[in-house]
Amino acid sequence: MKIARFSRIGFILAAAGSAVGLGNIWKFPYIAGEYGGGAFVLIYLLTVLLIGFSIMIAEMLIGYLGRRDTVTSFEELAPKHKPFWKLGGFQGLAGLFIMIFYSVVIGWIFNYIVTSLYFLPSSVKEAETIFTSMLHTDIMTQLIYHTLAFVLITYVLTKGIKGGIEKLNLFLMPTLMIILIGMFIYALTLDTFSQAVSFMFSADWSKIDSEAFVVAVGHAFFTLSLGMGAIMTYAASLEKDSNIVKSAFWVVFLDTTIAIVAGLMLFTFLYQYGSGPAKGPGLVFISLPAAFYEMGILGNIFAVLFFIALAFAGLTSSVSLVEPMVQYFIDRFNWNRLKASVAMGLFFYLFGIVALLSNIEGISAYLTWNEKNFFDWVDYITAAIMLPLGGLIMAVFVGFIIEKSRVEAVMRPQLKWAFEPWYFSLRYITPVAMLIVMLNLMGVVS
Ligand code: PHE
């Protein structure tokens, strides 16, 4: 089975494209708002630094050594108990599950690109009415744009690693960065910038309970695309002798920087033109458009550019969420790329419709359990449970299962003195941290 290889920059942009997603620009600001800013942001940053970075390297290493789809890579790298370890590869399913709501959100973004061209709501109240009526009553609009997202994503996947995924990222990622940097520079000139800084970085620990903790750690995994084999699948197409540590560094650096830049920019706008940090998934769809309105014509331009950047971020992540399972069916079942891409696409498309319907008035009640509807459940189970669990599997797999000599042969020359601390962290720090997260999750520790 032959796979086209990424170019060096292609790999970094694709992996960064996977990491930089709705998680950075849509989710991070609103959960930071929800859990009170500073302290929450700090837990997230510490997790990224202490755990995320080392798992990023571990995941890249599994892909790099395995060179195959996630399931086969796990199977081949495990010296014994292959059928058991092969299960680790099925973490790729988490990506398909994430896509169920991810694609619906990308649909909302498409809708906002189009409407922001000629219209912005004049108050938060109006913005809220518009957003909630789309969310709770407008099946048609959501369905049309969700379908568009499905078609675009599936199309890129049918073109493969080189002709589809790499090309997409080479164009979209730099464009996205230029848009965000441009808007960030504008935010820097506003007086409320310092308020945004203090909201994001001054820690109020009283706001942190066990739920906030789990969400912050879960988000660190989500935003770095860890724990489900996306990064691993891309790394399987790395050229031999690539520097894993450098690539991992760039991905973590870009992802974190973009989250912080986006957060500071959004909060500055919200302080300056709006009503301050808002809570909930509506932040960029409700408070932000109303703030853009206050900027006049510049606001329309900013709104369109902002939603385009958000759509780009979402699309480059989407292809990485689906690719692991596409590779799996190509590698293990000899499906051709077209068939595998369309089948996986249809999976998230159809369940995505269920997610979309679970927000619709009158239908929602049938798709809600324990106060969370289907849409929210998928989000919660994937980000808070499946990804940290996946991270644990990857850490244990590299730390204990693959022979140390194999790991060392590749990693010691790259990590040098940092090899032992990295290895130690995979063996002991990450598993313990993940265990604490799981216990918190079950409400045992609070
Ligand atoms: N990292 C992406 C984001 O921040 C989401 C993602 C998760 C992508 C897991 C791939 C794998 O939106």
Coordinates of C-alpha atoms and ligand atoms in Angstrom, one line a residue:
M1 CA 0.0 0.0 0.0
K2 CA 1.6 3.2 -1.1
I3 CA 0.8 6.6 0.4
A4 CA 1.7 9.9 -1.1
R5 CA 4.0 11.8 1.3
F6 CA 3.6 15.3 2.7
S7 CA 6.2 17.9 2.0
R8 CA 7.8 19.2 5.2
I9 CA 5.9 22.5 5.3
G10 CA 2.9 20.6 4.0
F11 CA 2.9 18.4 7.1
I12 CA 3.3 21.2 9.5
L13 CA 0.6 23.2 7.9
A14 CA -1.7 20.2 7.7
A15 CA -1.1 19.2 11.3
A16 CA -1.5 22.8 12.4
G17 CA -4.6 23.0 10.2
S18 CA -6.0 20.1 12.1
A19 CA -5.2 21.6 15.4
V20 CA -6.3 25.2 14.6
G21 CA -10.1 24.8 14.3
L22 CA -13.4 25.7 15.7
G23 CA -11.9 24.8 19.0
N24 CA -9.6 27.8 18.9
I25 CA -11.9 30.5 17.5
W26 CA -15.4 29.4 18.4
K27 CA -15.1 27.2 21.4
F28 CA -12.1 28.5 23.4
P29 CA -13.4 32.0 23.8
Y30 CA -16.8 30.9 24.9
I31 CA -15.7 28.3 27.4
A32 CA -13.1 30.7 28.7
G33 CA -15.9 33.2 29.2
E34 CA -18.1 30.5 30.8
Y35 CA -15.6 29.4 33.3
G36 CA -14.4 32.9 34.2
G37 CA -11.3 33.5 32.2
G38 CA -7.8 33.5 33.8
A39 CA -7.7 30.4 36.0
F40 CA -9.4 28.3 33.4
V41 CA -7.0 29.6 30.7
L42 CA -4.1 28.8 32.9
I43 CA -5.1 25.2 33.5
Y44 CA -5.6 24.9 29.7
L45 CA -2.1 26.4 29.0
L46 CA -0.4 24.2 31.6
T47 CA -2.1 21.1 30.2
V48 CA -0.9 22.0 26.7
L49 CA 2.6 22.5 27.9
L50 CA 3.1 19.7 30.3
I51 CA 1.0 17.0 28.7
G52 CA -0.2 18.1 25.3
F53 CA 3.2 18.6 23.8
S54 CA 4.6 15.3 24.9
I55 CA 1.5 13.4 23.7
M56 CA 1.7 15.3 20.4
I57 CA 5.2 13.9 20.0
A58 CA 4.1 10.4 21.0
E59 CA 1.2 10.4 18.5
M60 CA 3.4 11.6 15.7
L61 CA 5.9 8.9 16.6
I62 CA 3.3 6.1 16.4
G63 CA 2.3 7.3 13.0
Y64 CA 5.8 7.7 11.9
L65 CA 6.9 4.3 13.0
G66 CA 3.7 2.5 12.0
R67 CA 3.3 4.2 8.6
R68 CA -0.2 2.8 8.2
D69 CA -3.7 3.5 9.2
T70 CA -4.2 3.9 13.0
V71 CA -5.5 0.4 13.6
T72 CA -2.7 -1.3 11.7
S73 CA 0.0 0.9 13.2
F74 CA -1.1 0.0 16.7
E75 CA -1.3 -3.6 15.8
E76 CA 2.1 -3.8 14.2
L77 CA 3.9 -1.8 16.8
A78 CA 2.6 -3.8 19.8
P79 CA 5.1 -6.7 20.4
K80 CA 2.3 -8.8 21.9
H81 CA -1.4 -8.7 22.6
K82 CA -1.9 -7.3 19.1
P83 CA -5.7 -7.8 19.0
F84 CA -6.0 -5.8 22.2
W85 CA -3.8 -2.9 21.2
K86 CA -5.3 -2.7 17.8
L87 CA -8.4 -1.3 19.6
G88 CA -6.4 1.8 20.3
G89 CA -6.6 2.6 16.6
F90 CA -10.4 2.7 16.8
Q91 CA -10.0 6.0 18.5
G92 CA -10.3 7.3 15.0
L93 CA -14.0 6.8 15.4
A94 CA -14.0 9.8 17.8
G95 CA -13.1 12.0 14.8
L96 CA -16.2 10.9 13.0
F97 CA -18.3 11.5 16.1
I98 CA -16.8 15.0 16.5
M99 CA -17.7 15.7 12.9
I100 CA -21.4 15.1 13.7
F101 CA -21.6 18.5 15.4
Y102 CA -18.6 20.1 13.8
S103 CA -20.1 20.0 10.4
V104 CA -23.3 21.5 11.6
V105 CA -21.4 24.4 13.2
I106 CA -19.5 24.9 9.9
G107 CA -22.9 25.2 8.3
W108 CA -23.8 28.0 10.6
I109 CA -20.6 29.8 9.8
F110 CA -21.3 29.5 6.0
N111 CA -24.6 31.1 6.7
Y112 CA -23.0 33.9 8.6
I113 CA -20.5 34.6 5.9
V114 CA -23.3 35.1 3.5
T115 CA -25.6 37.2 5.7
S116 CA -22.8 39.4 7.1
L117 CA -22.2 40.7 3.6
Y118 CA -25.2 42.8 3.7
F119 CA -26.6 42.6 7.2
L120 CA -25.5 42.9 10.9
P121 CA -27.9 42.9 13.9
S122 CA -28.1 46.3 15.6
S123 CA -28.3 44.9 19.1
V124 CA -27.3 41.8 21.1
K125 CA -31.0 41.1 21.5
E126 CA -31.7 41.1 17.8
A127 CA -28.6 39.0 17.2
E128 CA -29.8 36.5 19.7
T129 CA -33.2 36.3 18.1
I130 CA -31.6 35.7 14.8
F131 CA -29.3 33.0 16.0
T132 CA -31.8 31.2 18.2
S133 CA -34.4 31.2 15.5
M134 CA -31.9 29.7 13.0
L135 CA -30.9 27.2 15.7
H136 CA -34.3 26.2 17.0
T137 CA -36.6 26.6 14.0
D138 CA -34.8 26.9 10.7
I139 CA -34.2 23.4 9.5
M140 CA -33.8 24.4 5.9
T141 CA -31.0 26.9 6.2
Q142 CA -29.0 24.7 8.5
L143 CA -29.6 21.7 6.3
I144 CA -28.5 23.5 3.1
Y145 CA -25.2 24.7 4.7
H146 CA -24.6 21.4 6.5
T147 CA -24.9 19.7 3.1
L148 CA -22.4 22.2 1.6
A149 CA -19.9 21.4 4.4
F150 CA -20.4 17.7 3.7
V151 CA -19.8 18.1 0.0
L152 CA -16.7 20.3 0.4
I153 CA -15.1 18.1 3.0
T154 CA -15.8 14.9 1.2
Y155 CA -14.5 16.3 -2.0
V156 CA -11.1 17.2 -0.5
L157 CA -10.9 13.8 1.1
T158 CA -11.4 12.1 -2.3
K159 CA -8.4 13.9 -3.6
G160 CA -6.1 12.3 -1.0
I161 CA -3.2 13.5 1.2
K162 CA -1.2 15.4 -1.4
G163 CA -3.7 16.6 -3.9
G164 CA -6.5 17.3 -1.4
I165 CA -5.4 17.8 2.2
E166 CA -2.0 19.3 1.6
K167 CA -3.2 21.7 -1.1
L168 CA -6.2 22.8 1.1
N169 CA -3.9 23.6 4.0
L170 CA -1.2 25.3 1.9
F171 CA -3.8 27.8 0.8
L172 CA -6.2 28.1 3.7
M173 CA -3.8 28.2 6.7
P174 CA -1.7 31.2 5.6
T175 CA -4.9 33.1 4.6
L176 CA -6.5 32.4 8.0
M177 CA -3.4 33.7 9.8
I178 CA -3.2 36.8 7.7
I179 CA -6.9 37.6 8.5
L180 CA -6.5 37.0 12.2
I181 CA -3.3 39.0 12.5
G182 CA -4.8 41.9 10.6
M183 CA -7.8 42.0 13.0
F184 CA -5.6 41.5 16.0
I185 CA -3.5 44.5 15.1
Y186 CA -6.7 46.6 14.9
A187 CA -7.7 45.3 18.3
L188 CA -4.3 46.3 19.7
T189 CA -5.2 49.9 18.9
L190 CA -8.4 49.9 21.0
D191 CA -8.3 51.0 24.7
T192 CA -10.2 47.9 25.8
F193 CA -7.3 45.6 24.8
S194 CA -5.9 45.7 28.3
Q195 CA -9.3 44.6 29.7
A196 CA -9.2 41.6 27.5
V197 CA -5.7 40.8 28.6
S198 CA -6.7 41.0 32.3
F199 CA -9.8 38.9 31.7
M200 CA -7.8 36.2 30.0
F201 CA -4.9 36.1 32.3
S202 CA -5.8 37.2 35.8
A203 CA -6.7 34.0 37.7
D204 CA -9.7 33.8 39.9
W205 CA -9.4 30.3 41.4
S206 CA -12.8 30.4 43.0
K207 CA -14.3 29.9 39.5
I208 CA -12.7 26.5 39.1
D209 CA -14.7 23.5 40.1
S210 CA -14.2 19.9 39.0
E211 CA -16.3 20.5 35.9
A212 CA -14.2 23.5 34.9
F213 CA -11.1 21.4 35.4
V214 CA -12.3 18.6 33.2
V215 CA -13.4 21.0 30.5
A216 CA -10.1 22.8 30.5
V217 CA -8.1 19.6 30.2
G218 CA -10.5 18.1 27.6
H219 CA -10.2 21.3 25.6
A220 CA -6.4 21.1 25.6
F221 CA -6.7 17.7 23.9
F222 CA -9.5 18.8 21.6
T223 CA -7.7 21.9 20.4
L224 CA -4.4 20.1 19.8
S225 CA -6.3 17.3 17.9
L226 CA -4.9 14.8 20.3
G227 CA -6.1 11.4 21.3
M228 CA -8.0 10.3 18.2
G229 CA -5.3 9.5 15.6
A230 CA -5.7 12.6 13.4
I231 CA -2.1 13.7 14.0
M232 CA -1.0 10.0 13.8
T233 CA -2.6 9.5 10.5
Y234 CA -0.9 12.6 9.0
A235 CA 2.4 11.5 10.5
A236 CA 2.1 8.2 8.7
S237 CA 2.7 10.2 5.6
L238 CA 5.8 11.9 6.9
E239 CA 9.1 11.6 5.0
K240 CA 11.7 9.4 6.7
D241 CA 14.1 11.4 8.8
S242 CA 11.6 14.2 9.5
N243 CA 12.1 16.0 12.7
I244 CA 9.1 15.1 14.9
V245 CA 10.0 17.4 17.8
K246 CA 10.3 20.4 15.6
S247 CA 7.0 19.7 13.8
A248 CA 5.2 19.1 17.1
F249 CA 6.6 22.3 18.5
W250 CA 5.3 24.3 15.6
V251 CA 1.9 22.7 15.8
V252 CA 1.5 23.4 19.5
F253 CA 3.0 26.9 19.1
L254 CA 0.7 27.9 16.3
D255 CA -2.4 26.4 17.9
T256 CA -1.9 28.0 21.2
T257 CA -0.9 31.4 19.7
I258 CA -3.9 31.4 17.5
A259 CA -6.3 30.6 20.4
I260 CA -4.8 33.4 22.5
V261 CA -4.8 35.9 19.6
A262 CA -8.4 35.0 18.7
G263 CA -9.5 35.2 22.3
L264 CA -7.8 38.6 23.0
M265 CA -9.2 40.0 19.8
L266 CA -12.7 38.8 20.4
F267 CA -12.8 40.0 24.0
T268 CA -11.4 43.4 23.0
F269 CA -14.1 43.8 20.5
L270 CA -16.7 42.7 23.0
Y271 CA -15.5 45.1 25.6
Q272 CA -15.2 48.0 23.2
Y273 CA -18.4 47.6 21.2
G274 CA -20.4 45.0 23.0
S275 CA -21.4 43.9 26.4
G276 CA -18.2 42.2 27.5
P277 CA -17.3 38.5 27.5
A278 CA -20.4 36.5 26.8
K279 CA -21.0 33.0 27.7
G280 CA -22.1 30.0 25.6
P281 CA -21.8 28.7 22.1
G282 CA -23.6 31.8 20.8
L283 CA -20.6 34.1 21.6
V284 CA -19.3 34.5 18.1
F285 CA -22.7 34.2 16.5
I286 CA -24.6 36.6 18.9
S287 CA -22.4 39.0 20.8
L288 CA -19.8 39.4 18.1
P289 CA -22.0 40.3 15.1
A290 CA -23.7 42.9 17.3
A291 CA -20.3 44.4 18.2
F292 CA -19.3 44.4 14.5
Y293 CA -22.5 46.4 13.8
E294 CA -21.1 49.2 16.0
M295 CA -18.1 49.5 13.7
G296 CA -20.1 50.5 10.7
I297 CA -19.0 49.4 7.3
L298 CA -15.7 48.2 8.7
G299 CA -17.8 45.9 10.8
N300 CA -19.3 44.2 7.8
I301 CA -15.8 43.7 6.3
F302 CA -14.5 42.3 9.6
A303 CA -17.5 40.1 10.1
V304 CA -17.2 38.5 6.6
L305 CA -13.4 38.1 7.0
F306 CA -13.8 36.7 10.5
F307 CA -16.4 34.1 9.5
I308 CA -14.3 33.2 6.4
A309 CA -11.3 32.6 8.7
L310 CA -13.5 30.5 11.0
A311 CA -14.8 28.5 8.1
F312 CA -11.2 27.9 6.9
A313 CA -10.1 26.8 10.4
G314 CA -13.1 24.4 10.5
L315 CA -12.5 22.9 7.1
T316 CA -8.9 22.1 7.6
S317 CA -9.7 20.4 10.9
S318 CA -12.6 18.5 9.4
V319 CA -10.6 16.7 6.8
S320 CA -8.2 15.5 9.6
L321 CA -11.2 14.3 11.7
V322 CA -12.4 12.1 8.9
E323 CA -9.1 11.0 7.3
P324 CA -8.2 8.4 9.9
M325 CA -11.3 6.3 9.2
V326 CA -10.9 6.9 5.5
Q327 CA -7.4 5.5 5.7
Y328 CA -8.6 2.6 7.7
F329 CA -11.1 1.4 5.1
I330 CA -8.5 2.0 2.3
D331 CA -5.8 0.1 4.1
R332 CA -7.7 -2.7 5.7
F333 CA -10.6 -3.3 3.3
N334 CA -9.0 -2.2 0.1
W335 CA -11.7 0.3 -0.6
N336 CA -10.7 2.9 -3.1
R337 CA -10.4 6.5 -1.8
L338 CA -13.6 7.7 -3.4
K339 CA -15.7 5.0 -1.8
A340 CA -14.1 5.4 1.6
S341 CA -14.4 9.2 1.6
V342 CA -18.1 9.1 0.5
A343 CA -19.0 6.5 3.1
M344 CA -17.4 8.3 6.0
G345 CA -18.8 11.6 4.7
L346 CA -22.3 10.1 4.7
F347 CA -21.8 8.9 8.2
F348 CA -21.2 12.3 9.7
Y349 CA -23.6 13.9 7.3
L350 CA -26.6 11.8 8.3
F351 CA -25.9 11.8 12.1
G352 CA -25.2 15.5 11.7
I353 CA -28.8 15.9 10.6
V354 CA -29.9 14.2 13.8
A355 CA -27.7 16.6 15.7
L356 CA -29.2 19.5 13.8
L357 CA -32.7 18.3 14.5
S358 CA -31.9 17.9 18.2
N359 CA -31.8 21.7 18.5
I360 CA -35.1 22.1 16.7
E361 CA -38.2 23.1 18.7
G362 CA -40.7 20.3 18.9
I363 CA -38.2 17.7 17.9
S364 CA -35.6 18.4 20.6
A365 CA -37.6 16.8 23.4
Y366 CA -37.2 13.4 21.6
L367 CA -33.5 13.8 21.3
T368 CA -32.7 15.0 24.8
W369 CA -31.5 13.0 27.7
N370 CA -30.5 14.3 31.1
E371 CA -30.9 17.9 30.0
K372 CA -28.3 17.5 27.2
N373 CA -29.6 17.1 23.6
F374 CA -27.9 14.8 21.1
F375 CA -25.7 17.6 19.8
D376 CA -24.4 18.5 23.2
W377 CA -23.9 14.8 24.2
V378 CA -21.7 14.2 21.2
D379 CA -19.7 17.2 22.0
Y380 CA -19.3 16.3 25.7
I381 CA -18.6 12.6 25.2
T382 CA -16.0 13.2 22.5
A383 CA -14.1 16.1 24.0
A384 CA -14.4 15.3 27.7
I385 CA -14.2 11.5 27.6
M386 CA -12.9 10.0 24.3
L387 CA -10.0 12.4 23.7
P388 CA -8.4 12.2 27.2
L389 CA -8.9 8.5 27.1
G390 CA -7.2 8.4 23.7
G391 CA -4.4 10.5 25.1
L392 CA -3.9 8.0 27.9
I393 CA -3.8 5.1 25.4
M394 CA -1.2 6.9 23.3
A395 CA 1.0 7.8 26.3
V396 CA 0.9 4.3 27.7
F397 CA 1.5 2.7 24.3
V398 CA 4.6 4.7 23.6
G399 CA 5.7 4.7 27.3
F400 CA 5.3 1.0 28.0
I401 CA 4.3 -1.1 25.0
I402 CA 6.6 -0.2 22.1
E403 CA 10.1 -1.4 22.9
K404 CA 12.1 1.4 24.4
S405 CA 15.0 0.8 22.0
R406 CA 12.7 1.6 19.1
V407 CA 11.4 4.7 20.7
E408 CA 14.9 5.8 21.7
A409 CA 16.4 5.2 18.3
V410 CA 14.2 7.9 16.8
M411 CA 13.6 10.2 19.7
R412 CA 16.9 10.5 21.5
P413 CA 18.7 12.1 18.7
Q414 CA 15.9 14.7 18.3
L415 CA 15.1 15.3 22.0
K416 CA 18.7 14.9 23.3
W417 CA 18.7 15.6 27.1
A418 CA 14.9 16.0 27.0
F419 CA 14.4 12.4 26.1
E420 CA 14.3 11.0 29.6
P421 CA 11.9 13.7 31.0
W422 CA 9.7 13.2 27.9
Y423 CA 9.6 9.5 28.4
F424 CA 9.0 9.8 32.1
S425 CA 6.1 12.2 31.5
L426 CA 4.5 9.7 29.1
R427 CA 4.9 6.9 31.6
Y428 CA 3.9 8.5 34.8
I429 CA 2.7 12.1 34.6
T430 CA 0.2 11.8 31.7
P431 CA -1.4 8.6 33.0
V432 CA -1.9 10.1 36.5
A433 CA -3.2 13.3 35.1
M434 CA -5.6 11.5 32.9
L435 CA -6.8 9.4 35.8
I436 CA -7.5 12.5 37.8
V437 CA -9.5 13.8 34.9
M438 CA -11.5 10.6 34.6
L439 CA -12.2 10.6 38.4
N440 CA -13.3 14.1 38.2
L441 CA -15.5 13.2 35.3
M442 CA -17.3 10.5 37.3
G443 CA -17.8 13.0 40.1
V444 CA -15.7 10.9 42.5
V445 CA -13.4 13.8 43.3
S446 CA -14.8 17.2 43.5
Ligands
PHE1 N1 -8.4 20.6 16.9 C1 -9.6 20.8 16.3 C2 -10.2 22.2 16.8 O1 -9.6 22.8 17.6 C3 -10.6 19.8 16.5 C4 -10.0 18.4 16.3 C5 -10.0 17.5 17.3 C6 -9.5 18.0 15.0 C7 -9.5 16.2 17.2 C8 -8.9 16.8 14.9 C9 -8.9 15.9 15.9 O2 -11.2 22.6 16.4

